[in-house]
Amino acid sequence: MRLVSNNSGGGGGGGLQPPKASSASTTGVPRWILAATGIVAALGVAELTRGRKVAAEEQRRLPPAEVAPLAAGDPVDGLISMDDVASHNSPESGLWVVINGEVYDLTDFVENHPGGKNVILKNAGKDVTDIYAPVHPPTAIEDNLEPSNHLGQVDPKTIKVKQASEESEKDKKRRLALENLPPVGSMLNLDDFERNAQNILTDQAWAYYSSAGDDEITKQQNRSSYNRIWFKPRILVPVGQVDYSTTLMANVSGADTKVSLPIYISPAAMAKLGHPDGELNLTRAAGRMGIVQGISANASVGLDEMLDVRKPGQPTFYQLYVNKDRAASERILKKIQDRGCTAVMLTVDAPVMGKREADMRAKGEVVETGGGQGGDPTTSGGGVAAAISGYIDPNLSWDDIAWYRKTCSLPLILKGIQSIADVEEAAKRGVEGVVLSNHGGRSLDFSPAPIDVLIELRQKRPDLFEKIDVYVDGGVRRGTDVLKALALGAKAVGLGRPFLYAQSGFGEAGAVRAIEIIQDEVERGMRLLGITSLDQLNPDMIDILPRFFDPNLSRSAPCPPNSFEG
Ligand code: HEM
Ligand SMILES: Cc1cc2nc3c(=O)[nH]c(=O)nc-3n(C[C@H](O)[C@H](O)[C@H](O)COP(=O)(O)O)c2cc1C
């Protein structure tokens, strides 16, 4: 299915691509800030109105054969009124929405919507641009809808302008925080970015980024468990010159990847919720700073766009969720191989999504109870976050490694290994790498902290570090965390949320700053530890305390106040 343009000149009419939105309004405030805070300034609307009038003009100038038929009852000038849109707000009347001034009929598409049907049912009949734009790649409409689903353009005269006076206190606080971002250099550690993100993100975006499974114990323990490891620093070692570069997949012929720092960006979806350039910020920052970006299969920016902004030779790991429709995964694998990605990170810890209640609440999800009939276990229990993974094959098994090998020749890294037995199995099957990870605590609560698994692996199977690249992610927030993991034998360490938070508001500069912070902490830590290169790190340089459950963690689900109101 493809929604193709039949008019290179832009403008209205069925089957036409929506016009590109400009990023700055004449108020000087970027339009995305206005959109993010739910406000469209009157001036901005005037600009939009002008744009659409021109577009309507262009439509009238098209030869008749190129103008797709408009819905019955449309105004003569071909524009659709908001009242008309509003009356199509149910499966019976039809499910119409407005996105960037274009009207779409989603009645047939709703059941197949990868984000679940509820969000469309709830918002049909409205302008959904603010909800839609940050969570969809630009080609989503073109790739998924039929030309006939595009009904035309909305009549701008009928749009009710939301006045600044309607701005809620919360939105105002958020807008002001965004307009008055502190200098990026005032971010001294990764937690500073997290605090800043909490001030500027919408409730939904914050919930999506920060939430984790059930009581969020694993998410918290991921970080606490780094406290088990203490250093045994050596002194009076000349540390004037230190080298913190390393090589990933050094033993995989043709895939050895030199990086400036032993960290990488863990693949994480929906960066556009934090900044309009989304994942492009991460690709550019990784290129500038010489580290690897893990590209999420659910990125909010198109894959080609990201690959296009790489520097020549910039390494990237593509994160794959295997599709129930294997042919779809095969197409992606072929593409990323052709386009020069370095390796594939196959995520194996999310056959179904974890139960992320904060995310569900923020989206106002009301779960279909099924009246005792039971639901589809692969999509129920996680709201929109669960439905997003609807294409992921829950029946993936070890035998599918053979399928992967037939399909793609890039090195394979299994992401989401949570036990020693599975590292052993991966090594036995010749997989090139594993990421000890529990999806940042977003999958199974009470899955062990990855650093605890790494300690156990070092104690029980030190030989495996020679056979397979071991990576680790989850709860890494300090350069010292990186050094601890490397002392235990990890090749590099991934960071997920810190990069989403860092690019929120700040864009590329924030992501670069986050890398600089870790770089500074790693470099400083090496000097204070008495080493000058990463290969000098070894288990003798650390003390490991017994495994513990952090007594400060509360065993009750995070429950925001007033969560059952409206
Ligand atoms: C216009 C047609 C639409 C298409 C083609 C479309 C397509 C998609 C796709 C492909 C995804 C999965 C994203 C990914 O895995 O990369 C998705 C997720 C999603 N969509 Fe849509 N969508 C459409 C309309 C809408 C509308 C109208 C809304 C809201 C009113 C919406 C809200 C969402 C949400 C909330 C998610 C999940 C993101 C998350 O977990 O936060 N979509 N959609
Ligand atoms: C908002 C968010 C989205 C994520 N999306 C993906 C994804 O699309 N694919 C994936 O394999 N892992 C995903 N992850 C997991 C990360 O790759 C990584 O394992 C995790 O964030 C590491 O924990 P940390 O956030 O404490 O650094 C996501 C994590 C977060 C927080």
XYZ file of C-alpha atoms and ligand atoms in Angstrom:
640
model
C 0.000 0.000 0.000
C 1.382 3.392 -0.890
C 0.077 6.887 -0.860
C 1.819 8.397 -3.860
C 1.985 11.958 -4.996
C 0.185 12.751 -8.218
C 1.195 16.379 -8.229
C 4.759 17.486 -7.820
C 3.552 21.038 -7.290
C 2.032 20.215 -3.871
C -1.409 21.381 -2.851
C -4.671 19.678 -2.014
C -6.647 16.824 -3.443
C -6.773 13.098 -2.746
C -3.534 11.196 -3.146
C -1.300 14.211 -2.663
C 1.550 14.300 -0.191
C 0.990 16.786 2.603
C 3.051 19.962 2.213
C 6.226 20.169 4.279
C 5.746 22.209 7.461
C 8.295 24.928 8.115
C 10.078 24.651 11.448
C 10.025 28.285 12.536
C 7.057 30.561 13.006
C 7.240 34.297 12.522
C 6.893 34.728 16.291
C 10.498 33.585 16.547
C 9.420 30.649 18.712
C 9.988 27.402 16.834
C 6.645 25.993 15.749
C 7.438 22.664 17.403
C 7.580 24.341 20.792
C 4.126 25.736 20.199
C 2.920 22.362 19.046
C 4.577 20.553 21.942
C 2.805 22.770 24.421
C -0.531 22.478 22.650
C -0.660 26.098 21.513
C -0.894 27.460 18.002
C -0.291 31.197 18.098
C -2.751 33.252 16.109
C 0.089 34.505 13.924
C 1.164 30.960 13.158
C -2.345 30.073 12.089
C -2.447 33.079 9.802
C 0.672 31.735 8.105
C -0.865 28.307 7.825
C -4.042 29.786 6.458
C -2.088 31.631 3.801
C -0.227 28.443 2.887
C -3.405 26.473 2.508
C -5.095 29.139 0.414
C -2.176 28.964 -1.981
C -2.435 25.187 -1.943
C -6.159 25.344 -2.690
C -5.415 27.723 -5.553
C -2.920 25.235 -6.935
C -5.460 22.466 -6.632
C -7.987 24.442 -8.652
C -5.357 24.893 -11.366
C -4.793 21.123 -11.730
C -6.169 19.363 -14.784
C -9.409 17.645 -13.688
C -8.063 14.112 -14.181
C -5.394 14.714 -11.544
C -7.770 15.816 -8.825
C -9.051 12.855 -6.834
C -12.776 12.920 -6.115
C -13.696 14.638 -2.884
C -16.184 13.360 -0.363
C -19.840 14.135 -1.032
C -21.051 17.301 0.646
C -17.657 19.018 0.571
C -17.641 22.763 0.087
C -17.437 23.730 -3.591
C -13.909 25.029 -3.294
C -12.763 21.518 -2.366
C -11.892 22.270 1.233
C -13.394 20.254 4.061
C -14.793 22.021 7.089
C -13.772 21.083 10.633
C -17.463 20.511 11.405
C -17.542 17.908 8.667
C -14.421 16.289 10.116
C -15.904 16.398 13.614
C -19.010 14.548 12.463
C -16.852 11.599 11.358
C -15.836 10.427 14.790
C -17.033 6.838 15.041
C -16.675 3.610 13.070
C -20.297 4.073 11.943
C -19.929 7.642 10.668
C -16.340 7.089 9.552
C -13.079 7.905 11.310
C -11.611 11.101 9.927
C -8.608 12.951 11.291
C -6.656 16.049 10.333
C -2.870 15.843 10.154
C -0.912 18.928 9.082
C -4.037 20.401 7.525
C -4.819 17.268 5.484
C -7.916 15.162 6.088
C -7.594 11.372 6.180
C -10.217 8.669 6.441
C -8.885 5.969 8.780
C -12.061 3.858 8.945
C -10.501 0.877 7.174
C -7.005 1.403 8.544
C -7.966 1.589 12.223
C -7.889 -2.164 12.845
C -4.380 -2.398 11.384
C -2.928 0.658 13.096
C 0.412 -0.458 14.617
C -0.178 1.922 17.535
C -3.478 0.210 18.380
C -7.019 1.179 17.485
C -7.939 2.941 20.754
C -5.875 6.032 20.143
C -7.584 6.596 16.781
C -11.071 5.814 18.074
C -10.512 8.317 20.885
C -9.252 11.092 18.613
C -11.321 10.653 15.455
C -13.020 13.832 14.260
C -10.157 16.018 15.489
C -6.931 17.638 14.392
C -4.416 15.087 15.716
C -1.242 16.694 14.387
C 0.221 17.288 17.846
C -0.279 13.653 18.854
C 0.662 12.211 15.480
C 3.773 14.165 14.487
C 6.211 13.179 17.242
C 5.601 9.428 17.079
C 5.500 8.662 13.367
C 8.264 8.547 10.801
C 7.622 10.936 7.891
C 6.841 8.117 5.486
C 4.197 6.474 7.727
C 1.257 7.814 5.729
C 2.821 7.136 2.355
C 3.783 3.605 3.401
C 0.513 2.598 5.019
C -2.484 4.381 3.512
C -4.194 4.106 0.143
C -4.482 7.294 -1.938
C -8.237 7.109 -1.487
C -7.798 7.535 2.288
C -6.637 11.101 1.692
C -9.803 13.164 1.419
C -8.359 16.621 0.872
C -7.488 19.712 2.852
C -9.247 21.196 5.798
C -10.797 24.642 5.354
C -8.565 26.852 7.520
C -11.410 29.303 8.130
C -13.173 26.597 10.113
C -10.277 25.814 12.462
C -10.922 27.006 15.976
C -7.773 28.771 17.119
C -6.632 27.817 20.577
C -5.796 31.098 22.287
C -2.798 31.535 24.539
C -5.247 32.247 27.377
C -6.443 28.628 27.114
C -2.950 27.398 27.913
C -2.981 25.338 31.084
C -0.588 26.188 33.900
C 1.281 22.963 33.208
C 1.659 23.725 29.493
C 2.788 27.233 30.280
C 5.454 25.983 32.688
C 6.644 23.538 30.068
C 6.698 26.137 27.299
C 8.669 28.574 29.435
C 11.138 25.859 30.412
C 11.641 25.074 26.727
C 12.018 28.695 25.709
C 14.509 29.290 28.521
C 16.669 26.198 28.312
C 19.807 26.484 30.438
C 23.112 26.507 28.538
C 23.893 22.952 27.522
C 27.289 23.357 29.185
C 25.560 23.722 32.540
C 24.594 20.051 32.319
C 27.311 18.498 34.475
C 26.107 14.923 34.623
C 23.546 12.729 32.922
C 21.015 13.167 35.714
C 20.948 16.906 34.961
C 19.564 16.017 31.530
C 16.923 13.814 33.106
C 15.740 16.599 35.423
C 15.685 19.038 32.522
C 13.702 16.604 30.372
C 11.108 16.190 33.092
C 10.498 19.950 32.972
C 10.089 20.224 29.217
C 8.504 16.975 28.044
C 4.762 16.465 27.841
C 3.356 14.046 30.409
C 2.990 11.404 27.708
C 6.529 11.771 26.454
C 7.951 11.694 29.968
C 5.934 8.585 30.783
C 7.024 6.873 27.568
C 10.713 7.537 28.192
C 10.861 6.969 31.927
C 8.395 4.157 32.498
C 9.355 0.562 33.165
C 7.629 -2.743 33.879
C 5.296 -3.328 36.838
C 6.728 -1.831 40.037
C 9.849 -0.635 38.200
C 12.095 -2.557 40.597
C 14.384 -3.841 37.864
C 14.779 -0.371 36.406
C 15.964 0.949 39.764
C 18.075 -2.074 40.624
C 19.831 -1.791 37.237
C 21.454 1.305 38.600
C 21.807 0.348 42.280
C 23.697 -2.825 41.451
C 26.621 -0.791 40.155
C 27.083 0.108 43.845
C 28.241 -3.486 44.432
C 31.488 -2.708 42.680
C 34.258 -0.701 44.300
C 37.651 0.129 42.865
C 41.143 -0.751 44.074
C 42.982 2.288 42.700
C 46.760 2.269 42.198
C 48.799 5.387 42.769
C 52.027 6.889 41.490
C 51.376 5.667 37.973
C 52.179 8.255 35.284
C 48.762 9.071 33.846
C 49.519 12.198 31.817
C 48.421 10.493 28.603
C 45.376 8.243 28.545
C 43.728 6.476 25.636
C 40.071 5.561 26.008
C 39.478 4.364 22.468
C 38.727 0.723 21.777
C 37.768 -1.714 19.028
C 34.444 -3.532 18.950
C 34.124 -6.931 17.290
C 37.905 -7.090 17.028
C 37.701 -10.839 16.351
C 35.066 -10.665 13.632
C 36.856 -10.460 10.347
C 35.872 -7.399 8.355
C 33.652 -6.005 11.121
C 36.200 -4.627 13.582
C 34.965 -1.204 14.580
C 37.216 1.414 16.098
C 35.407 3.767 18.458
C 36.631 6.782 20.401
C 34.980 5.715 23.657
C 33.680 2.359 24.965
C 30.052 3.467 24.976
C 27.271 3.312 22.393
C 23.785 4.739 22.046
C 21.329 1.971 22.911
C 18.543 1.791 20.362
C 15.516 3.558 21.809
C 12.306 4.533 20.044
C 10.515 7.854 19.595
C 13.276 10.419 20.004
C 10.980 12.951 18.297
C 8.945 13.129 21.481
C 11.867 15.132 22.862
C 12.966 17.143 19.828
C 11.679 17.561 16.266
C 14.899 16.191 14.737
C 14.557 13.094 16.917
C 16.987 10.302 16.122
C 18.864 12.488 13.613
C 20.327 14.244 16.652
C 21.719 10.926 17.812
C 23.121 9.906 14.428
C 24.867 13.244 14.049
C 26.205 13.285 17.613
C 27.496 9.713 17.311
C 29.241 10.651 14.055
C 30.793 13.766 15.521
C 32.029 12.023 18.641
C 33.115 8.719 17.067
C 30.795 6.294 18.823
C 28.246 3.773 17.556
C 24.537 4.535 17.396
C 22.126 1.647 17.806
C 19.259 2.524 15.457
C 15.878 1.522 16.861
C 13.483 -0.457 14.699
C 10.779 1.850 16.066
C 12.591 5.117 15.450
C 10.400 8.154 14.831
C 12.675 9.241 11.977
C 12.849 7.304 8.716
C 15.719 4.823 8.410
C 17.011 6.388 5.194
C 17.030 9.838 6.733
C 19.233 8.594 9.554
C 21.568 6.676 7.287
C 21.834 9.717 5.014
C 23.211 11.953 7.764
C 26.007 9.552 8.741
C 29.543 10.708 8.197
C 31.487 8.615 5.673
C 32.378 5.319 7.331
C 30.335 6.034 10.464
C 29.503 2.713 12.159
C 25.891 1.928 13.069
C 24.198 -1.072 14.635
C 20.676 -1.671 13.351
C 18.292 -3.006 15.995
C 15.857 -5.541 14.622
C 12.576 -6.857 15.949
C 11.784 -9.915 13.867
C 8.463 -9.463 12.113
C 5.805 -12.183 12.081
C 5.931 -11.529 8.361
C 9.502 -12.699 7.743
C 9.559 -11.144 4.276
C 9.232 -7.689 5.877
C 12.281 -8.344 8.082
C 14.175 -9.715 5.103
C 13.557 -6.477 3.203
C 14.893 -4.408 6.093
C 17.939 -6.629 6.538
C 18.762 -6.382 2.860
C 18.408 -2.639 2.982
C 20.630 -2.067 6.005
C 23.243 -4.391 4.584
C 23.193 -2.553 1.246
C 23.408 0.760 3.048
C 26.484 -0.219 5.026
C 25.303 -0.787 8.588
C 27.943 -2.511 10.695
C 26.008 -5.141 12.645
C 22.524 -6.199 13.657
C 21.307 -6.071 17.236
C 18.465 -8.530 17.407
C 16.285 -7.735 20.409
C 15.216 -10.902 22.200
C 13.842 -9.677 25.519
C 10.503 -8.333 24.319
C 8.387 -11.061 22.678
C 5.591 -9.083 24.316
C 5.868 -5.641 25.846
C 6.272 -5.279 29.594
C 3.387 -3.778 31.573
C 4.350 -0.124 31.672
C 1.572 1.433 33.676
C 2.876 4.998 33.763
C 2.860 4.960 29.974
C -0.640 3.503 29.865
C -1.997 6.069 32.319
C -0.422 9.023 30.538
C -2.092 7.952 27.313
C -5.427 7.707 29.099
C -5.689 4.063 28.153
C -8.755 2.194 29.266
C -7.971 -1.465 28.761
C -10.592 -3.575 27.060
C -11.421 -6.066 29.779
C -12.712 -8.701 27.391
C -15.569 -9.651 29.755
C -13.792 -12.824 30.793
C -13.185 -13.857 27.192
C -9.464 -13.284 27.556
C -7.515 -11.150 25.159
C -4.713 -11.703 22.758
C -1.783 -12.233 25.137
C 0.621 -10.725 22.641
C -1.084 -7.342 22.625
C -2.996 -6.955 25.874
C -1.633 -5.608 29.134
C 0.555 -2.789 27.905
C -1.722 -0.246 26.271
C -0.318 1.531 23.261
C 3.192 0.473 24.153
C 2.096 -3.130 23.804
C 0.276 -2.627 20.574
C 3.262 -0.933 18.978
C 5.006 -4.260 19.080
C 2.111 -6.002 17.397
C 4.304 -6.965 14.455
C 6.976 -8.613 16.621
C 7.014 -12.391 16.346
C 6.491 -13.829 19.854
C 7.458 -17.274 18.550
C 11.018 -16.361 17.662
C 13.403 -19.131 18.741
C 17.064 -20.116 18.656
C 16.391 -21.907 15.378
C 15.720 -18.547 13.722
C 19.428 -17.798 13.867
C 19.717 -20.077 10.837
C 17.099 -17.904 9.082
C 19.102 -14.801 9.972
C 22.325 -16.287 8.614
C 20.626 -17.145 5.343
C 19.224 -13.627 5.069
C 22.029 -11.375 6.219
C 25.796 -11.590 6.448
C 26.263 -8.838 9.034
C 27.528 -9.835 12.499
C 24.705 -10.742 14.876
C 24.439 -9.376 18.402
C 21.611 -10.712 20.587
C 20.237 -7.891 22.734
C 18.439 -8.745 25.943
C 20.328 -11.745 27.372
C 19.503 -12.171 31.061
C 21.125 -15.439 32.123
C 24.456 -17.238 31.891
C 22.748 -20.194 30.212
C 21.703 -17.973 27.321
C 25.188 -16.496 26.897
C 26.440 -20.085 26.682
C 23.785 -20.948 24.107
C 24.595 -17.863 22.042
C 28.312 -18.688 22.062
C 27.570 -22.304 21.116
C 25.552 -21.111 18.135
C 28.324 -18.849 16.908
C 26.616 -15.531 17.540
C 29.160 -12.690 17.390
C 27.941 -10.727 20.403
C 25.445 -10.462 23.248
C 24.055 -7.472 25.103
C 23.318 -8.270 28.732
C 20.173 -6.188 29.032
C 16.631 -6.210 30.348
C 15.395 -3.399 28.095
C 16.113 -0.812 30.777
C 13.671 -2.582 33.111
C 10.852 -2.164 30.586
C 10.229 -5.867 30.036
C 10.187 -8.372 32.939
C 10.256 -6.797 36.391
C 12.645 -8.721 38.683
C 14.798 -9.663 35.769
C 18.346 -9.328 37.154
C 20.354 -6.149 36.762
C 22.646 -6.634 33.737
C 25.724 -5.749 35.782
C 24.817 -8.601 38.188
C 24.656 -10.977 35.215
C 28.025 -9.680 34.032
C 29.570 -10.343 37.457
C 28.149 -13.873 37.434
C 29.435 -14.471 33.905
C 32.917 -13.362 34.933
C 32.803 -15.676 37.951
C 31.348 -18.748 36.221
C 32.419 -18.594 32.561
C 35.409 -16.268 32.138
C 36.345 -18.236 29.008
C 33.304 -16.910 27.126
C 34.696 -13.378 27.003
C 37.282 -14.683 24.528
C 34.643 -16.267 22.284
C 31.996 -13.616 22.051
C 31.742 -9.826 22.415
C 29.878 -9.058 25.626
C 28.073 -5.719 25.891
C 25.912 -4.470 28.723
C 23.248 -1.786 29.104
C 20.803 -0.610 31.762
C 21.362 1.912 34.546
C 24.694 3.230 33.257
C 24.943 6.885 34.236
C 28.592 7.517 35.126
C 32.016 7.055 33.599
C 32.863 4.903 36.608
C 29.978 2.559 35.674
C 31.617 2.147 32.262
C 34.998 1.369 33.843
C 33.422 -1.189 36.199
C 31.743 -3.036 33.330
C 34.942 -3.033 31.287
C 36.963 -4.320 34.245
C 34.608 -7.306 34.272
C 35.170 -7.965 30.571
C 32.471 -5.997 28.731
C 33.647 -4.585 25.386
C 31.403 -1.535 25.575
C 28.427 -0.212 27.461
C 25.103 1.095 26.105
C 23.056 4.034 27.355
C 19.382 4.366 26.452
C 17.362 6.936 28.402
C 20.288 9.320 28.965
C 20.472 10.027 25.223
C 16.717 10.452 24.862
C 16.763 12.951 27.722
C 19.913 14.705 26.483
C 18.513 15.408 23.013
C 15.187 16.551 24.483
C 15.016 20.294 23.925
C 18.746 20.561 23.218
C 18.811 18.445 20.047
C 22.204 17.378 18.721
C 24.085 19.669 21.127
C 22.554 17.814 24.071
C 23.529 14.412 22.729
C 27.078 15.617 22.056
C 27.267 17.069 25.554
C 26.131 13.744 27.055
C 28.975 11.964 25.269
C 31.437 14.626 26.422
C 30.296 14.144 30.015
C 30.895 10.393 29.915
C 34.168 10.912 28.070
C 35.369 13.296 30.757
C 34.285 10.931 33.533
C 35.944 7.924 31.881
C 39.170 9.825 31.307
C 39.227 11.250 34.830
C 38.316 7.846 36.296
C 41.150 6.126 34.406
C 43.698 8.608 35.741
C 42.432 8.307 39.314
C 42.422 4.530 39.006
C 46.007 4.516 37.757
C 45.574 3.228 34.206
C 46.373 4.739 30.823
C 44.513 2.431 28.439
C 41.339 0.398 28.648
C 43.103 -2.939 28.173
C 44.724 -2.402 31.575
C 41.321 -2.792 33.222
C 40.817 -6.235 34.755
C 38.852 -7.936 37.550
C 41.751 -7.478 40.002
C 41.076 -3.739 39.997
C 37.657 -4.094 41.592
C 36.058 -5.479 44.737
C 32.623 -7.014 44.392
C 30.170 -6.917 47.281
C 27.512 -9.635 47.624
C 24.382 -9.307 45.541
C 21.746 -7.248 47.298
C 18.229 -5.951 46.928
C 18.269 -2.204 47.441
C 16.140 -1.727 50.592
C 15.147 1.750 49.427
C 13.133 0.372 46.544
C 9.430 0.445 47.152
C 7.434 -2.629 46.164
C 4.395 -0.738 45.043
C 3.479 0.522 41.623
C 4.181 4.198 40.983
C 0.762 5.844 41.257
C 0.542 9.497 40.269
C -1.992 11.615 42.179
C -5.410 12.068 40.549
C -4.627 9.324 38.083
C -8.258 8.262 37.881
C -9.668 11.713 37.246
C -11.029 12.665 33.813
C -2.659 8.550 9.471
C -2.452 7.291 9.528
C -1.542 6.640 10.524
C -0.529 5.818 10.223
C -0.117 5.389 8.831
C 0.079 5.406 11.463
C 1.139 4.545 11.568
C 1.724 4.177 12.749
C 2.856 3.320 12.853
C 3.580 2.685 11.660
C 3.150 3.199 14.172
C 4.255 2.377 14.774
C 5.493 3.226 14.846
C 6.699 2.363 14.729
O 6.660 1.217 15.148
O 7.696 2.852 14.193
C 2.213 3.974 14.905
C 2.229 4.115 16.274
C 1.427 5.012 16.942
N 0.468 5.815 16.404
Fe -0.073 5.905 14.450
N -0.565 6.002 12.486
C -1.576 6.769 11.963
C -2.451 7.541 12.641
C -2.388 7.790 13.987
C -3.256 8.685 14.688
C -4.389 9.448 14.033
C -2.857 8.693 15.987
C -3.394 9.456 17.159
C -4.484 10.115 17.167
C -1.747 7.780 16.111
C -1.067 7.515 17.274
C -0.080 6.584 17.399
C 0.564 6.257 18.647
C 0.266 6.906 20.001
C 1.495 5.265 18.363
C 2.377 4.542 19.337
C 3.567 5.341 19.743
C 3.876 5.119 21.222
O 3.963 3.988 21.693
O 4.038 6.124 21.907
N -1.488 7.252 14.873
N 1.351 4.567 14.018
C 11.950 5.026 25.689
C 12.713 3.785 25.380
C 12.528 3.166 24.154
C 13.235 2.009 23.851
N 13.075 1.441 22.622
C 13.785 0.337 22.305
C 13.676 -0.234 21.018
O 12.973 0.273 20.144
N 14.383 -1.356 20.773
C 15.200 -1.941 21.714
O 15.818 -2.964 21.445
N 15.345 -1.397 22.929
C 14.668 -0.281 23.244
N 14.831 0.278 24.477
C 15.796 -0.303 25.432
C 17.185 0.323 25.264
O 17.793 -0.110 24.074
C 18.124 -0.064 26.407
O 18.157 -1.454 26.529
C 17.745 0.560 27.746
O 17.234 1.850 27.581
C 18.967 0.617 28.647
O 18.630 1.127 29.889
P 18.855 2.656 30.314
O 17.711 3.407 29.745
O 18.838 2.597 31.802
O 20.180 3.088 29.754
C 14.134 1.446 24.800
C 14.324 2.081 26.021
C 13.622 3.240 26.316
C 13.853 3.904 27.644
